[in-house]
Amino acid sequence: GQNIDQPTEMTATEGAIVQINCTYQTSGFNGLFWYQQHAGEAPTFLSYNVLDGLEEKGRFSSFLSRSKGYSYLLLKELQMKDSASYLCAVSPNTDKLIFGTGTRLQVFP
Amino acid sequence: EAGVAQSPRYKIIEKRQSVAFWCNPISGHATLYWYQQILGQGPKLLIQFQNNGVVDDSQLPKDRFSAERLKGVDSTLKIQPAKLEDSAVYLCASSDGQQAFFGQGTRLTVV
């Protein structure tokens, strides 16, 4: 079976750093994605990891350890507009995409 | 570049009625997905097409849900008859083989 776990909710303060963890157990692995989803909107792509290590893109970074079935999304210099759900998704084989339940992040001033 | 288009944006129907959703993917994208997202949960894959063939429909409730992708482009998802638990956002996404792009979704409320 396929299983992707994330915390349900997190809170943080504006300007701070937050790390959202994701663990997965899938039948195969062809990459891990992070998506951002604001309330009432479609998910938008944030990052993609297929090899172990850290991928940095501006204020957002994503890390992958394939041997541990583990990833995290790191958000720096948090802004109010970062309040959203963050979805971890795994591709167990080419083009298939399975999502976790998502982590709802609330940023407070 | 035009994104994934879906219609309608919102739909309210009574239980036991039927409903259909339409999706126009990004031009050239061979893979098309339909996801169901219940409030507070992550998207759940219902069906995946590669061109006009079905790759995965293992989580599609086939007694009431059906989907087709004619000519490998547009797709429709139908529910007949609808149940209260079908209330959700139905997301269509298409992929270029690297990344999935999502439409705005159709919010279905079954009363």
XYZ file of N, CA and C in Angstrom, chain A residues 3-80:
234
model
N 1.410 5.025 1.793
C 1.126 5.778 3.001
C 2.020 7.006 3.067
N 1.390 8.164 3.229
C 2.137 9.421 3.337
C 1.615 10.158 4.556
N 2.505 10.491 5.491
C 2.107 11.114 6.750
C 2.699 12.497 6.916
N 1.853 13.422 7.351
C 2.271 14.782 7.654
C 1.513 15.220 8.898
N 2.068 16.207 9.655
C 1.281 16.756 10.761
C 0.059 17.481 10.202
N -1.009 17.463 10.969
C -2.261 18.055 10.505
C -2.210 19.577 10.517
N -1.677 20.125 11.597
C -1.651 21.582 11.734
C -0.350 22.031 12.379
N 0.086 23.242 12.007
C 1.240 23.871 12.630
C 0.969 25.369 12.717
N 1.563 25.999 13.703
C 1.479 27.448 13.816
C 2.887 28.009 13.953
N 3.062 29.240 13.508
C 4.367 29.892 13.582
C 4.153 31.400 13.575
N 5.215 32.120 13.885
C 5.160 33.577 13.959
C 5.810 34.196 12.740
N 5.275 35.301 12.314
C 5.839 36.037 11.181
C 7.332 36.276 11.404
N 8.133 36.021 10.348
C 9.571 36.223 10.431
C 10.337 35.000 10.900
N 9.638 34.018 11.423
C 10.292 32.817 11.957
C 10.573 31.802 10.847
N 11.130 30.656 11.270
C 11.389 29.524 10.362
C 10.502 28.357 10.805
N 9.936 27.641 9.862
C 9.129 26.471 10.203
C 9.526 25.301 9.306
N 9.509 24.101 9.880
C 9.851 22.888 9.131
C 8.640 21.956 9.156
N 8.187 21.567 7.984
C 7.044 20.659 7.865
C 7.565 19.308 7.388
N 7.354 18.280 8.202
C 7.885 16.956 7.898
C 6.899 16.092 7.134
N 7.440 15.165 6.374
C 6.623 14.216 5.617
C 7.353 12.876 5.600
N 6.673 11.821 6.007
C 7.245 10.476 5.888
C 6.368 9.674 4.948
N 7.000 8.778 4.206
C 6.231 8.040 3.203
C 6.673 6.576 3.136
N 5.718 5.743 2.761
C 5.981 4.331 2.449
C 5.194 4.040 1.190
N 5.911 3.851 0.086
C 5.240 3.618 -1.185
C 5.858 2.424 -1.887
N 5.143 1.894 -2.850
C 5.592 0.690 -3.560
C 6.785 0.972 -4.457
N 6.983 2.211 -4.818
C 8.124 2.606 -5.627
C 8.413 4.069 -5.353
N 9.448 4.606 -5.953
C 9.740 6.019 -5.733
C 10.312 6.623 -7.001
N 9.619 7.655 -7.480
C 10.075 8.362 -8.675
C 10.154 9.862 -8.416
N 10.080 10.259 -7.139
C 10.186 11.675 -6.811
C 9.178 12.102 -5.771
N 9.487 13.202 -5.083
C 8.607 13.744 -4.050
C 8.374 15.219 -4.340
N 7.129 15.631 -4.225
C 6.724 16.996 -4.532
C 6.142 17.666 -3.294
N 6.323 18.970 -3.223
C 5.602 19.790 -2.252
C 4.746 20.789 -3.020
N 3.475 20.891 -2.585
C 2.541 21.847 -3.165
C 2.009 22.752 -2.046
N 1.703 23.987 -2.423
C 1.048 24.929 -1.521
C -0.391 25.095 -1.969
N -1.307 25.121 -1.019
C -2.715 25.305 -1.371
C -3.356 26.298 -0.412
N -3.700 27.480 -0.936
C -4.453 28.441 -0.149
C -5.917 28.027 -0.149
N -6.622 28.417 0.901
C -8.017 28.015 1.082
C -8.849 28.377 -0.149
N -9.555 27.392 -0.674
C -10.431 27.622 -1.813
C -9.729 27.704 -3.155
N -8.423 27.440 -3.160
C -7.675 27.533 -4.416
C -7.051 26.194 -4.790
N -6.516 26.135 -5.998
C -5.867 24.908 -6.465
C -4.471 24.789 -5.866
N -3.953 23.583 -5.719
C -2.560 23.415 -5.293
C -1.608 23.995 -6.337
N -0.540 24.630 -5.867
C 0.486 25.137 -6.769
C 1.825 24.515 -6.394
N 2.614 24.216 -7.385
C 3.889 23.521 -7.225
C 4.895 24.376 -6.482
N 5.580 23.763 -5.497
C 6.655 24.452 -4.783
C 8.014 23.845 -5.100
N 8.122 22.503 -4.981
C 9.439 21.897 -5.131
C 9.342 20.435 -5.519
N 10.457 19.920 -6.002
C 10.553 18.530 -6.443
C 11.916 17.986 -6.029
N 11.919 16.823 -5.367
C 13.164 16.144 -4.996
C 13.117 14.719 -5.525
N 14.179 14.320 -6.184
C 14.278 12.924 -6.621
C 15.557 12.284 -6.074
N 16.565 13.118 -5.800
C 17.817 12.640 -5.195
C 17.909 13.137 -3.760
N 18.704 12.443 -2.952
C 18.884 12.851 -1.558
C 19.537 14.228 -1.486
N 19.105 14.977 -0.486
C 19.745 16.268 -0.266
C 18.746 17.395 -0.222
N 19.301 18.589 -0.216
C 18.512 19.807 -0.036
C 18.393 20.565 -1.349
N 17.168 20.979 -1.680
C 16.905 21.830 -2.835
C 16.430 23.172 -2.296
N 17.128 24.242 -2.656
C 16.755 25.561 -2.145
C 16.193 26.424 -3.260
N 15.089 27.118 -2.912
C 14.467 28.005 -3.882
C 13.917 29.205 -3.120
N 14.737 30.239 -3.024
C 14.316 31.435 -2.305
C 14.119 31.155 -0.833
N 12.935 31.507 -0.309
C 12.667 31.306 1.115
C 12.299 29.868 1.432
N 12.041 29.077 0.381
C 11.605 27.695 0.591
C 12.734 26.724 0.237
N 12.903 25.685 1.059
C 13.857 24.614 0.777
C 13.160 23.288 1.031
N 13.570 22.264 0.300
C 13.004 20.939 0.552
C 14.136 19.932 0.604
N 14.001 19.006 1.547
C 15.040 17.996 1.792
C 14.447 16.619 1.594
N 15.279 15.699 1.106
C 14.841 14.319 0.902
C 15.897 13.341 1.400
N 15.435 12.296 2.098
C 16.260 11.139 2.411
C 15.481 9.908 1.957
N 15.886 9.311 0.864
C 15.160 8.161 0.323
C 15.294 6.938 1.220
N 16.454 6.752 1.846
C 16.650 5.579 2.702
C 15.749 5.627 3.928
N 15.404 6.827 4.386
C 14.550 6.975 5.558
C 13.090 7.214 5.186
N 12.804 7.371 3.901
C 11.428 7.676 3.497
C 10.947 8.964 4.130
N 11.775 10.001 4.039
C 11.542 11.220 4.817
C 11.872 12.449 3.980
N 11.036 13.464 4.135
C 11.271 14.751 3.503
C 10.813 15.844 4.450
N 11.366 17.023 4.272
C 10.804 18.181 4.963
C 10.814 19.385 4.039
N 9.895 20.290 4.322
C 9.813 21.585 3.651
C 10.158 22.637 4.692
N 11.128 23.478 4.375
C 11.587 24.514 5.301
C 11.173 25.876 4.745
N 10.460 26.612 5.542
C 10.036 27.953 5.133
C 10.724 28.973 6.046
N 11.473 29.884 5.436
C 12.203 30.896 6.197
C 11.512 32.241 6.071
N 11.831 33.129 7.022
C 11.312 34.511 6.991
C 9.811 34.508 6.703
N 9.090 33.778 7.526
C 7.666 33.583 7.284
C 6.911 34.894 7.121
N 5.966 34.867 6.190
C 5.096 36.009 5.948
C 3.652 35.556 6.160
N 2.795 36.522 6.395
C 1.385 36.196 6.631
C 0.806 35.426 5.448
